[in-house]
mmCIF file of C-alpha atoms in Angstrom:
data_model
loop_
_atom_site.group_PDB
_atom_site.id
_atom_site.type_symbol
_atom_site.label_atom_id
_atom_site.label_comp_id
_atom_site.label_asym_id
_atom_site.label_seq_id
_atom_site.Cartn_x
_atom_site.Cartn_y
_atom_site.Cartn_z
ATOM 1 C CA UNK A 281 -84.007 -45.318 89.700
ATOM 2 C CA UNK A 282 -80.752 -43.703 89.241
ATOM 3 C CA UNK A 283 -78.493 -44.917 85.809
ATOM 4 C CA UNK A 284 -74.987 -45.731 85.609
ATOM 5 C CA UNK A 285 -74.549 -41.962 84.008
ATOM 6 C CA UNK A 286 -76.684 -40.427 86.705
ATOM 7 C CA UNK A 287 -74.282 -42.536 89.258
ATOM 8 C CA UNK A 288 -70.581 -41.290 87.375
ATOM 9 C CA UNK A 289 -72.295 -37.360 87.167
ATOM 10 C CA UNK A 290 -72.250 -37.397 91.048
ATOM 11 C CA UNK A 291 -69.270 -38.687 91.452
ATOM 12 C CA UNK A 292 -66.613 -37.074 89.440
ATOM 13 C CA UNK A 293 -68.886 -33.558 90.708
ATOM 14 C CA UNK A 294 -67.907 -34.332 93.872
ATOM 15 C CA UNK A 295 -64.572 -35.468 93.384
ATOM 16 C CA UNK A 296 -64.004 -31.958 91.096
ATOM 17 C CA UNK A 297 -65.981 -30.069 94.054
ATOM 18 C CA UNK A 298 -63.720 -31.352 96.450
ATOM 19 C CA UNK A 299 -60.297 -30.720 94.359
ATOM 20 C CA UNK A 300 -60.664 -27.062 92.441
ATOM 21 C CA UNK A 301 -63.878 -25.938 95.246
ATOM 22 C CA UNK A 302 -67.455 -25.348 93.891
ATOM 23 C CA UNK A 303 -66.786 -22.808 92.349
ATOM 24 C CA UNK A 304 -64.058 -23.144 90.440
ATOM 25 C CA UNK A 305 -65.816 -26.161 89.104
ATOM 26 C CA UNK A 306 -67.473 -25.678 85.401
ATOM 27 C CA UNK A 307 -70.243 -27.748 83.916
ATOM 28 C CA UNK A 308 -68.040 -28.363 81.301
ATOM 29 C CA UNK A 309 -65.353 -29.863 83.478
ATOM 30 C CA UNK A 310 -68.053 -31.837 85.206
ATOM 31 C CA UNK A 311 -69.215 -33.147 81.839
ATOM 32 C CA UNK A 312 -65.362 -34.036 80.339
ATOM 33 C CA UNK A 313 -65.108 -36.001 83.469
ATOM 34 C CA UNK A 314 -68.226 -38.358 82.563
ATOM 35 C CA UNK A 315 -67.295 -38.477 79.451
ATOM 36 C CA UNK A 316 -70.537 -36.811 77.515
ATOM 37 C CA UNK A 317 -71.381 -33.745 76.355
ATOM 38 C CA UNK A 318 -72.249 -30.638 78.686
ATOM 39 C CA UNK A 319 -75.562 -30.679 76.796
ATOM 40 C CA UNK A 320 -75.860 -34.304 77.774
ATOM 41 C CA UNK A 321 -75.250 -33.273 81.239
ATOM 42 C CA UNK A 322 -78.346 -30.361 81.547
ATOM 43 C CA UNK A 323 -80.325 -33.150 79.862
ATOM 44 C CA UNK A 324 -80.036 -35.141 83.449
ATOM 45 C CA UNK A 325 -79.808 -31.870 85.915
ATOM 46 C CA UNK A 326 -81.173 -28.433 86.376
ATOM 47 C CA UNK A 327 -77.261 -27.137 86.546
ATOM 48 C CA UNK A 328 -74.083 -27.298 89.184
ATOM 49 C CA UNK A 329 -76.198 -25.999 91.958
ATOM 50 C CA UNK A 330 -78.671 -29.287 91.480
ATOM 51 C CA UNK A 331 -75.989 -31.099 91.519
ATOM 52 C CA UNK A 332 -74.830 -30.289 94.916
ATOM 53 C CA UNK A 333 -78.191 -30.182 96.670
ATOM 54 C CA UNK A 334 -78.390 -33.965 95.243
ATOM 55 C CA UNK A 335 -74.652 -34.883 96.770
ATOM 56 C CA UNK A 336 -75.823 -33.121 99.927
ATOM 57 C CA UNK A 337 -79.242 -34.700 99.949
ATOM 58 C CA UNK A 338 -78.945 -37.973 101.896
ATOM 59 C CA UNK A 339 -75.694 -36.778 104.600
ATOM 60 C CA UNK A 340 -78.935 -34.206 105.887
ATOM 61 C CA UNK A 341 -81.662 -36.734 105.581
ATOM 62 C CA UNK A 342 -79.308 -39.132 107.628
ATOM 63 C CA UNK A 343 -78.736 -36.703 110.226
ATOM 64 C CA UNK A 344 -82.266 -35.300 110.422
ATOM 65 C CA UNK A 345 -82.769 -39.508 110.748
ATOM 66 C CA UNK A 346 -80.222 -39.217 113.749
ATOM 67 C CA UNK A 347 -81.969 -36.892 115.348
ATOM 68 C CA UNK A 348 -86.080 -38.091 115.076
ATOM 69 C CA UNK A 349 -84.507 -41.573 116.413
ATOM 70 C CA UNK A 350 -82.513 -39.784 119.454
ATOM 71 C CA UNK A 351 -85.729 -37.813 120.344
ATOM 72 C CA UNK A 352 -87.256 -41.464 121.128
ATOM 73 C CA UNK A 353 -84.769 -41.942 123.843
ATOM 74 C CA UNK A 354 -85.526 -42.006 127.304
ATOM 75 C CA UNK A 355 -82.578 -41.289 128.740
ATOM 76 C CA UNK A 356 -80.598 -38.034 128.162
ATOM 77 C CA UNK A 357 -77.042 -39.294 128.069
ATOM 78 C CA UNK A 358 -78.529 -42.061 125.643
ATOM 79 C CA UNK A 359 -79.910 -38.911 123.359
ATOM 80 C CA UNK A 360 -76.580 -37.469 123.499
ATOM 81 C CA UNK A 361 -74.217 -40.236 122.370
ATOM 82 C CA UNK A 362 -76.826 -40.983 120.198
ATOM 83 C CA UNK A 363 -76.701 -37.565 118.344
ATOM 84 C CA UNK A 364 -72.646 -37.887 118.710
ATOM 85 C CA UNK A 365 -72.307 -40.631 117.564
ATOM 86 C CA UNK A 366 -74.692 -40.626 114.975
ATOM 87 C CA UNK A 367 -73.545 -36.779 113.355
ATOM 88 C CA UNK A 368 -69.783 -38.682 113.770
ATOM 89 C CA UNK A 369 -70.936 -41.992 111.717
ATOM 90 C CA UNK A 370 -73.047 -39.577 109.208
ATOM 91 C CA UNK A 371 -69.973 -37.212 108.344
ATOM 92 C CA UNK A 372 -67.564 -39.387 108.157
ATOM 93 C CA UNK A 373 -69.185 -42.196 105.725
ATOM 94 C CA UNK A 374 -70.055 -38.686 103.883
ATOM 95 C CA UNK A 375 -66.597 -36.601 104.522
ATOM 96 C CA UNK A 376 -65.966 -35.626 101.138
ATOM 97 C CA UNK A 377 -69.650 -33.923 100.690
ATOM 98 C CA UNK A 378 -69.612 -32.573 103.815
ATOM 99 C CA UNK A 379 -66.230 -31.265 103.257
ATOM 100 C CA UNK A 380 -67.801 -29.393 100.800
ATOM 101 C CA UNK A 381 -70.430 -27.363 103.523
ATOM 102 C CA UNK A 382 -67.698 -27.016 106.124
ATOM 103 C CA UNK A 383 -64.821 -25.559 104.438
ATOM 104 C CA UNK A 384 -65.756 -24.472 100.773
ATOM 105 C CA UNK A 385 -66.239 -20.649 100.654
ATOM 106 C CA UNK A 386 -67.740 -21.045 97.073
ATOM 107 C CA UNK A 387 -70.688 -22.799 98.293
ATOM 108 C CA UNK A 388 -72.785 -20.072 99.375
ATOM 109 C CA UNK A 389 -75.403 -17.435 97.445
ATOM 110 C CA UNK A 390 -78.732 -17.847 96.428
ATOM 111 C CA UNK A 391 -79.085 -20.762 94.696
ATOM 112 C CA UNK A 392 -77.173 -23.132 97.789
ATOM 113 C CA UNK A 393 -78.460 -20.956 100.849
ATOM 114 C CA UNK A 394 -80.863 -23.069 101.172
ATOM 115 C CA UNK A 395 -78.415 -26.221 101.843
ATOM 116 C CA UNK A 396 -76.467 -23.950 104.531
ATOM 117 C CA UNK A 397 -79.486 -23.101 106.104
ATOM 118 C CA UNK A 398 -80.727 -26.891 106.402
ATOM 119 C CA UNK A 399 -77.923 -28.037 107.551
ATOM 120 C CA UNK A 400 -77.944 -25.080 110.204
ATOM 121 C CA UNK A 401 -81.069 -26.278 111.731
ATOM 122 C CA UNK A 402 -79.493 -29.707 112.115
ATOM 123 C CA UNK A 403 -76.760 -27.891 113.826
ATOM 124 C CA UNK A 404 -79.113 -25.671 116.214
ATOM 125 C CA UNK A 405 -81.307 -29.031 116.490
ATOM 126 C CA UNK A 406 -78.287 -31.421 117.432
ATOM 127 C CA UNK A 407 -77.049 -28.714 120.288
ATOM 128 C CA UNK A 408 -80.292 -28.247 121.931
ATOM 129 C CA UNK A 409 -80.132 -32.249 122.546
ATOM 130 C CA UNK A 410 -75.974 -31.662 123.977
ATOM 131 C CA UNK A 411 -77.256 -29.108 126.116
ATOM 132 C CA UNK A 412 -80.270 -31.064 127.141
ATOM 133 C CA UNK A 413 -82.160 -27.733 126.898
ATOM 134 C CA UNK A 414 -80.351 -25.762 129.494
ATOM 135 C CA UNK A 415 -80.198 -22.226 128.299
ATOM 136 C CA UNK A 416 -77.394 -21.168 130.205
ATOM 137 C CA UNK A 417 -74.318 -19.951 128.187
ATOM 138 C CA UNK A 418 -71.757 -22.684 129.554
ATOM 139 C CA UNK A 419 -74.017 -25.444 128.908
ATOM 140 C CA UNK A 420 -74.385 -24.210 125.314
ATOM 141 C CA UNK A 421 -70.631 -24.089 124.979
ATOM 142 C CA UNK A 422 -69.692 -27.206 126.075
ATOM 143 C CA UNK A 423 -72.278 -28.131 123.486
ATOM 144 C CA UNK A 424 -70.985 -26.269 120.626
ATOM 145 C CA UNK A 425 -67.506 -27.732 121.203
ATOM 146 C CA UNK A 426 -68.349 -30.880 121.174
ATOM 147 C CA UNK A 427 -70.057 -30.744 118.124
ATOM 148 C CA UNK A 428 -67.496 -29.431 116.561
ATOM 149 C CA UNK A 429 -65.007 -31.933 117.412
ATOM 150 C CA UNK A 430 -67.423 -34.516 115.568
ATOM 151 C CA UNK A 431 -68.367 -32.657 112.494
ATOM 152 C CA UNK A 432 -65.344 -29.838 111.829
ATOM 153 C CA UNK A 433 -62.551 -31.919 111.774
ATOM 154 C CA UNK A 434 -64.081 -34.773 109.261
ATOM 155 C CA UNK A 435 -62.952 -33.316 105.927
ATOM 156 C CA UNK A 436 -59.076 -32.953 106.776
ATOM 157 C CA UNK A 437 -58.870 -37.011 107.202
ATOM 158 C CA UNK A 438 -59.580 -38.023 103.990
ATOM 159 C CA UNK A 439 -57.793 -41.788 104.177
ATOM 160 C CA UNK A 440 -58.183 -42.136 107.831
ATOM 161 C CA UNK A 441 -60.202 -45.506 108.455
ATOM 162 C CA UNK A 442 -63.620 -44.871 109.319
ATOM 163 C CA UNK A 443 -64.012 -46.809 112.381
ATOM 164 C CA UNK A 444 -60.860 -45.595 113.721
ATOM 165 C CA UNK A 445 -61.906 -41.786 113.058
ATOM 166 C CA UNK A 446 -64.912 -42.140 114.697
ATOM 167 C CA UNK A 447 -63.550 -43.105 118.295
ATOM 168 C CA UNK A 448 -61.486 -40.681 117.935
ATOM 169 C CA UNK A 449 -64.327 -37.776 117.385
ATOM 170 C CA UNK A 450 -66.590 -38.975 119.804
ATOM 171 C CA UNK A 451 -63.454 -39.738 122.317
ATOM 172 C CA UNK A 452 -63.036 -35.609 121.864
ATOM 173 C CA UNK A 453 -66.522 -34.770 122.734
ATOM 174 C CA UNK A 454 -66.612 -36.653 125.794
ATOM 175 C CA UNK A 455 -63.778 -35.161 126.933
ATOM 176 C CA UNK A 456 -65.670 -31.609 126.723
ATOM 177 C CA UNK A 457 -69.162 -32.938 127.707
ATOM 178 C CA UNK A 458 -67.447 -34.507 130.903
ATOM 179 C CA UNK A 459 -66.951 -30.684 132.199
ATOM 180 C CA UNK A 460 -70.683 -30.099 133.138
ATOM 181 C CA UNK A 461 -70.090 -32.095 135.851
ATOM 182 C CA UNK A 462 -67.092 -29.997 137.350
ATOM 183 C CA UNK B 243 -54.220 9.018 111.723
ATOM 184 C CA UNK B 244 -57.561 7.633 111.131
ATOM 185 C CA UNK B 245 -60.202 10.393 111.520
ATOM 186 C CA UNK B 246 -63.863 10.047 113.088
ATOM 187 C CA UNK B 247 -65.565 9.366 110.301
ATOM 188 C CA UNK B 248 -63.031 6.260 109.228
ATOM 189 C CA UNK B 249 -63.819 4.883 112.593
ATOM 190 C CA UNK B 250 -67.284 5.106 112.091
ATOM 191 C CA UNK B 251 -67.484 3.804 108.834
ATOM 192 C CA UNK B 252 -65.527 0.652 110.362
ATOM 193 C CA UNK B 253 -68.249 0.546 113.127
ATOM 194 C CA UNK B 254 -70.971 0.572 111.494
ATOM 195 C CA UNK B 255 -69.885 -1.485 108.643
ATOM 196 C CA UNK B 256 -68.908 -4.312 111.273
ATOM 197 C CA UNK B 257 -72.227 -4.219 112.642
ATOM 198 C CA UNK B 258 -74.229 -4.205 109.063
ATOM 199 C CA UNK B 259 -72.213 -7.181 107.978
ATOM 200 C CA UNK B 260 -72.335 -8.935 110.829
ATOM 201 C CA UNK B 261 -76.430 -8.225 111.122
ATOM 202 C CA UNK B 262 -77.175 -9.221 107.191
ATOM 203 C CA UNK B 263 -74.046 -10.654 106.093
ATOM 204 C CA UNK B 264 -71.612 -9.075 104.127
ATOM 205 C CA UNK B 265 -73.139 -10.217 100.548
ATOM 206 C CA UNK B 266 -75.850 -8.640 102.156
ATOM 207 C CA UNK B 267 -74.685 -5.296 102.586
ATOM 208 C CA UNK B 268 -74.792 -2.238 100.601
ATOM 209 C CA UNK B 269 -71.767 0.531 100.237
ATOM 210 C CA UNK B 270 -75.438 2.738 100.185
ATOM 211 C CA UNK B 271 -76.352 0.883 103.832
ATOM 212 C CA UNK B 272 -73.140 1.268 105.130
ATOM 213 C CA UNK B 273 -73.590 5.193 103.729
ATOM 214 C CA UNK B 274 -76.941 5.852 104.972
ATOM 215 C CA UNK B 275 -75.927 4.277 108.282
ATOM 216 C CA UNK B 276 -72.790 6.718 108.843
ATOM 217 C CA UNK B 277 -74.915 10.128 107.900
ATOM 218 C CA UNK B 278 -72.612 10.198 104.802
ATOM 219 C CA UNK B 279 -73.081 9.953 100.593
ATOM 220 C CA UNK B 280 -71.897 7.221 98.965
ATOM 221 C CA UNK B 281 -69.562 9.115 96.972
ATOM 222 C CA UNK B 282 -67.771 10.739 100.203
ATOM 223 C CA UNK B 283 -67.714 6.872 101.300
ATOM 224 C CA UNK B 284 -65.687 6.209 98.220
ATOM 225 C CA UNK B 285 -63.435 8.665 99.241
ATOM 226 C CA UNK B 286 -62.475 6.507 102.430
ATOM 227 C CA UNK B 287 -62.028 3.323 100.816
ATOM 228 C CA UNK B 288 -61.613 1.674 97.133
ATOM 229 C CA UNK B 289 -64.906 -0.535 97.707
ATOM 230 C CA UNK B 290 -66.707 -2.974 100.476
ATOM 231 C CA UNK B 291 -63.610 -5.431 100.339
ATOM 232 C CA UNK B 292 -61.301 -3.052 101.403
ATOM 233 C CA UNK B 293 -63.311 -1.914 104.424
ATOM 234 C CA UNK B 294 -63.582 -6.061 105.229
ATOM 235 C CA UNK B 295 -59.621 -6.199 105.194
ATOM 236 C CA UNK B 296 -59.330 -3.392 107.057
ATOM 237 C CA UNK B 297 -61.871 -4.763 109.846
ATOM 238 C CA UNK B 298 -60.073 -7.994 109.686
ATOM 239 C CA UNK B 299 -56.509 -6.478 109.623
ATOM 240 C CA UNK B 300 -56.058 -5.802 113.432
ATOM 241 C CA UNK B 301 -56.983 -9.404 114.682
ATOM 242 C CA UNK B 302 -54.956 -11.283 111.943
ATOM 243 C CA UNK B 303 -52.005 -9.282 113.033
ATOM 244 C CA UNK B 304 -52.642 -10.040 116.821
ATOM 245 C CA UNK B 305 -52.854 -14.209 116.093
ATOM 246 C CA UNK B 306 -49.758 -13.930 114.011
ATOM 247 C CA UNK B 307 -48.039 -12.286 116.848
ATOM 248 C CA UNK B 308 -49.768 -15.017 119.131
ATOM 249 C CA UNK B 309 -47.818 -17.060 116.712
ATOM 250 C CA UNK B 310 -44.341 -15.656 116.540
ATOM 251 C CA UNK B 311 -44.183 -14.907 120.957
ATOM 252 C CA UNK B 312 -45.285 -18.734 121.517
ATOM 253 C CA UNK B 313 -42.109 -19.733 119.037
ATOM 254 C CA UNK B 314 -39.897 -18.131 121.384
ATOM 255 C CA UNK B 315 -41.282 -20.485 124.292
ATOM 256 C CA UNK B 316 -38.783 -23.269 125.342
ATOM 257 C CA UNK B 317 -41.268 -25.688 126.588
ATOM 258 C CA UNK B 318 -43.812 -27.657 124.143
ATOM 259 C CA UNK B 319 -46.423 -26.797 126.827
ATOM 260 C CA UNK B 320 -45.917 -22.936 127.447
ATOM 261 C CA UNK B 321 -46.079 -22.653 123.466
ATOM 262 C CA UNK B 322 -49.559 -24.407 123.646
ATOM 263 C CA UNK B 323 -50.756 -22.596 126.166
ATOM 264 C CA UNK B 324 -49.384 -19.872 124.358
ATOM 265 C CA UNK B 325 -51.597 -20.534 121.363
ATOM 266 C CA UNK B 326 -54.542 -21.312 123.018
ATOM 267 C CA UNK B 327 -54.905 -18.328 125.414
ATOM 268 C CA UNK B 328 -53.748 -15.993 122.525
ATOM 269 C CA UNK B 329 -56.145 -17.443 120.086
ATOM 270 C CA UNK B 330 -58.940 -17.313 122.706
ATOM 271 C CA UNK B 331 -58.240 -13.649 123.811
ATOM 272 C CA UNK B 332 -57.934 -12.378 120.366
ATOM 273 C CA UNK B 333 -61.223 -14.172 118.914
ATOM 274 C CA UNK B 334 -63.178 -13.158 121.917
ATOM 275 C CA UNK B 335 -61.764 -9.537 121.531
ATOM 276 C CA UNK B 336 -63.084 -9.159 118.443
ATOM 277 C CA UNK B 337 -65.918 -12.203 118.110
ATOM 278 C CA UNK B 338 -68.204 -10.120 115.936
ATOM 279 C CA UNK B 339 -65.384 -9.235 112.840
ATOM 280 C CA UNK B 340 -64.444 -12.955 113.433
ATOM 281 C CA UNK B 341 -67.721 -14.213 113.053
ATOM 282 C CA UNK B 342 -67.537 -13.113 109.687
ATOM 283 C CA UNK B 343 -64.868 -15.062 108.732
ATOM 284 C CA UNK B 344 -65.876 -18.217 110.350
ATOM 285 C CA UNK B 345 -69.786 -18.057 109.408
ATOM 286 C CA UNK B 346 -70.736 -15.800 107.060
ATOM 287 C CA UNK B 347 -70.561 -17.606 103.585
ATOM 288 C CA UNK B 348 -70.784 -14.628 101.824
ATOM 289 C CA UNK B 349 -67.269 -13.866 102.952
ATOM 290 C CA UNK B 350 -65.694 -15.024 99.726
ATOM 291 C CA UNK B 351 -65.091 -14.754 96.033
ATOM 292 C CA UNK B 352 -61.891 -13.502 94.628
ATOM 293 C CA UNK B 353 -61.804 -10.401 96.147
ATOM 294 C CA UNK B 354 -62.149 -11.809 100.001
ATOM 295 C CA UNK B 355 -59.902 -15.074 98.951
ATOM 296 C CA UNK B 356 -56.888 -13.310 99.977
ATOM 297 C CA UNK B 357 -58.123 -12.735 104.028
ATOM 298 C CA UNK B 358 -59.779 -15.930 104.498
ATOM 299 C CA UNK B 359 -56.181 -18.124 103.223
ATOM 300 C CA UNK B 360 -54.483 -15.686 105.562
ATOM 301 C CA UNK B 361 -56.531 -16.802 108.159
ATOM 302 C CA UNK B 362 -56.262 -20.783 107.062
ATOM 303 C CA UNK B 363 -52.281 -20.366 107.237
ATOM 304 C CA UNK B 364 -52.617 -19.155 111.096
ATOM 305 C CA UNK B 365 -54.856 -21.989 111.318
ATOM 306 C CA UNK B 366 -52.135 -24.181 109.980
ATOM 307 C CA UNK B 367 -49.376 -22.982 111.818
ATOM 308 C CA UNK B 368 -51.385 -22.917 115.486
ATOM 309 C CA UNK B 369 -52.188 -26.784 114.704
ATOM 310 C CA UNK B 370 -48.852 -27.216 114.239
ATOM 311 C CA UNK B 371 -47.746 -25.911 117.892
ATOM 312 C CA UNK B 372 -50.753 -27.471 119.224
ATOM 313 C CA UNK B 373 -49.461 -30.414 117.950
ATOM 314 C CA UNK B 374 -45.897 -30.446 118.935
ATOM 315 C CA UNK B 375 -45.117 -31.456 115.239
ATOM 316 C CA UNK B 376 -46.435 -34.458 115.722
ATOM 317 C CA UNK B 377 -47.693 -35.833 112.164
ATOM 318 C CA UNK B 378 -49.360 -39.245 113.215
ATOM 319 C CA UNK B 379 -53.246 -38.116 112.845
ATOM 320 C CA UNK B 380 -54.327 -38.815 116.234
ATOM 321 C CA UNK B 381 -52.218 -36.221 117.676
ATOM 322 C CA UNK B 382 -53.002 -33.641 114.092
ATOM 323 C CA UNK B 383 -57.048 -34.277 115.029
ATOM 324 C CA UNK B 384 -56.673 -33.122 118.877
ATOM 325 C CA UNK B 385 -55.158 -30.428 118.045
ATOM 326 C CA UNK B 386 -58.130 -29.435 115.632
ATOM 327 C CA UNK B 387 -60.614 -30.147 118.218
ATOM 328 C CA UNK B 388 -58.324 -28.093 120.830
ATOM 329 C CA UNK B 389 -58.325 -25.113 117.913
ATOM 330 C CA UNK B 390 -61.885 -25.762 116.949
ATOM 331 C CA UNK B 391 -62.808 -25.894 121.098
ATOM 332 C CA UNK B 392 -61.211 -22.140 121.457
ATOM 333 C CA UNK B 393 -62.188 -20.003 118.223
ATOM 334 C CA UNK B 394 -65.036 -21.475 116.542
ATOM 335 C CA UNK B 395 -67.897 -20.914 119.029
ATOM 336 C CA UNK B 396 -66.966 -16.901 119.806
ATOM 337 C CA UNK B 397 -69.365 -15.540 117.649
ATOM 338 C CA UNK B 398 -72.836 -17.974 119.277
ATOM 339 C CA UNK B 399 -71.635 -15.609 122.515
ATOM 340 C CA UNK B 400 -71.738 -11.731 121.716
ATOM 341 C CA UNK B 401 -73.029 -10.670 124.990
ATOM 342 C CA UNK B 402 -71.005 -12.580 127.583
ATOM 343 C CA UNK B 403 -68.015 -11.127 129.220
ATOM 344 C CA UNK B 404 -64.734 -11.580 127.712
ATOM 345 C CA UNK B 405 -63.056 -12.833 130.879
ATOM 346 C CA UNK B 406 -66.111 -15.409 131.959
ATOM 347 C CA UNK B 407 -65.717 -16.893 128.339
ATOM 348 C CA UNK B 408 -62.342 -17.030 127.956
ATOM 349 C CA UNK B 409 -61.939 -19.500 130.979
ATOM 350 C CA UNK B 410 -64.288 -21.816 129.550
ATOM 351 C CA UNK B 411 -63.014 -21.981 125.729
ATOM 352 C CA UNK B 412 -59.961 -23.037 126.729
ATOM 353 C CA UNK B 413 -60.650 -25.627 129.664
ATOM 354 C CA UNK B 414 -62.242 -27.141 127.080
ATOM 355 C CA UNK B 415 -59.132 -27.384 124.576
ATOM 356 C CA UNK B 416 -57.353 -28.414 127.753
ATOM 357 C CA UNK B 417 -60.337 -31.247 128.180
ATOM 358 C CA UNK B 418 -59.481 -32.599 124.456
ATOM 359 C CA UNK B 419 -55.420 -32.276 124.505
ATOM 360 C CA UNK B 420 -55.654 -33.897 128.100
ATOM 361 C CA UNK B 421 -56.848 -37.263 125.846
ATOM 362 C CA UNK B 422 -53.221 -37.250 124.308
ATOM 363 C CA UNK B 423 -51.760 -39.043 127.496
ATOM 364 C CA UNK B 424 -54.118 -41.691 127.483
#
């Protein structure tokens, strides 16, 4: 079970992350913030790259969640809002972190590829449910845009309520997903 | 006047990069691939950032000149339109050297940071048009789903025709900023 120290490490990372990008962030910085030592700090994690697949950890084990529970669904429209409104709900309640995958340049290389890739295969996962499995090109637009107007946009309304951000994503993707019919 | 073998070196480059990222890529690769040594490759260009700026040169000029014609617009809507079919035509035109900077997280680093802020303040500015400089955050998040709708899915489409997919990205930006009279 996670300690009070374990608890403040994650969050002044993230908060750092999110302010001066990955990195630009040092260990020592990360440590300062806590309030210990930057030995203390390797005593409780592997390094800055540990750090972040932690922070990223449960936003991608919520949305792989999202997804194994829309799969259950009989109905295709009922998968879809399910996976939009569920990837909405999931990056919002996480917008900070996910900020961090979106839009932070410095989070790539080795040691995070990994991350970027899972997340990608929520990405490729979540638009073969949009597109209910229609290969054509226009289906798999409309599908990439309107994921994108749930996840992209997340990380530029930090103090935006979250219930009120959320209609307005999934109000977005409608709008797009309401062309297949034309 | 740029000779054959600069143009080359640009081609093949683009395609290397855009094939195994440009982290991925070797000045040797991007050597081997031309028929040239390394050292004569050096002679082209001070290193692999400088052949990235130059690949990325052309289409950041083209939005910024999206940019400054739609200014000159008298009506909010021709300047959106403006935006949107510019920003459409001149991602789709060149969708692979874009794809870079939208999805390959190797694109970064001090030496790239310049190119991708350039690209961010385009990014700013087109929001801004899209939305009419309007600063409630209902109106700032359509227009980043409108953006989003029109440049962020070129690159999942290398192989369909410019014209076909240029209809499509923008009807639906036109789907999302249609929401802003409701």
């Amino acid at each position: 079970m996670p300690d009070k120290t374990w608890t403040r490490i994650m969050e002044e990372a993230r908060t750092l992350f999110s302010q001066q990008t990955y990195g630009g962030t040092s260990m020592q910085q990360i440590a300062q913030a806590v309030g210990i030592t930057k030995a203390s700090l390797y005593h409780y994690h592997a390094g800055k790259s540990a750090i972040l697949s932690t922070l990223v950890r449960d936003p991608l084990v919520e949305l792989e969640r999202v997804l194994e529970l829309a799969s259950l669904r009989r109905e295709r429209e009922e998968r879809r809002d399910d996976v939009l409104n569920g990837f909405a709900r999931v990056m919002i309640a996480h917008r900070q972190t996910m900020g961090l995958l979106l839009r932070d340049g410095s989070v790539h290389g080795e040691q995070t590829a990994e991350i970027r890739d899972l997340f990608q295969v929520l990405i490729d996962r979540a638009m073969d449910v949009l597109s209910d499995g229609n290969t054509g090109w226009r289906r798999k637009l409309l599908a990439a845009q309107a994921l994108g107007a749930v996840t992209d946009p997340v990380a530029l309304f930090a103090d935006v309520p979250a219930d009120e951000l959320h209609v307005e994503l999934v109000r977005g993707a409608h709008a797009i997903l309401a062309l297949r019919h034309h």
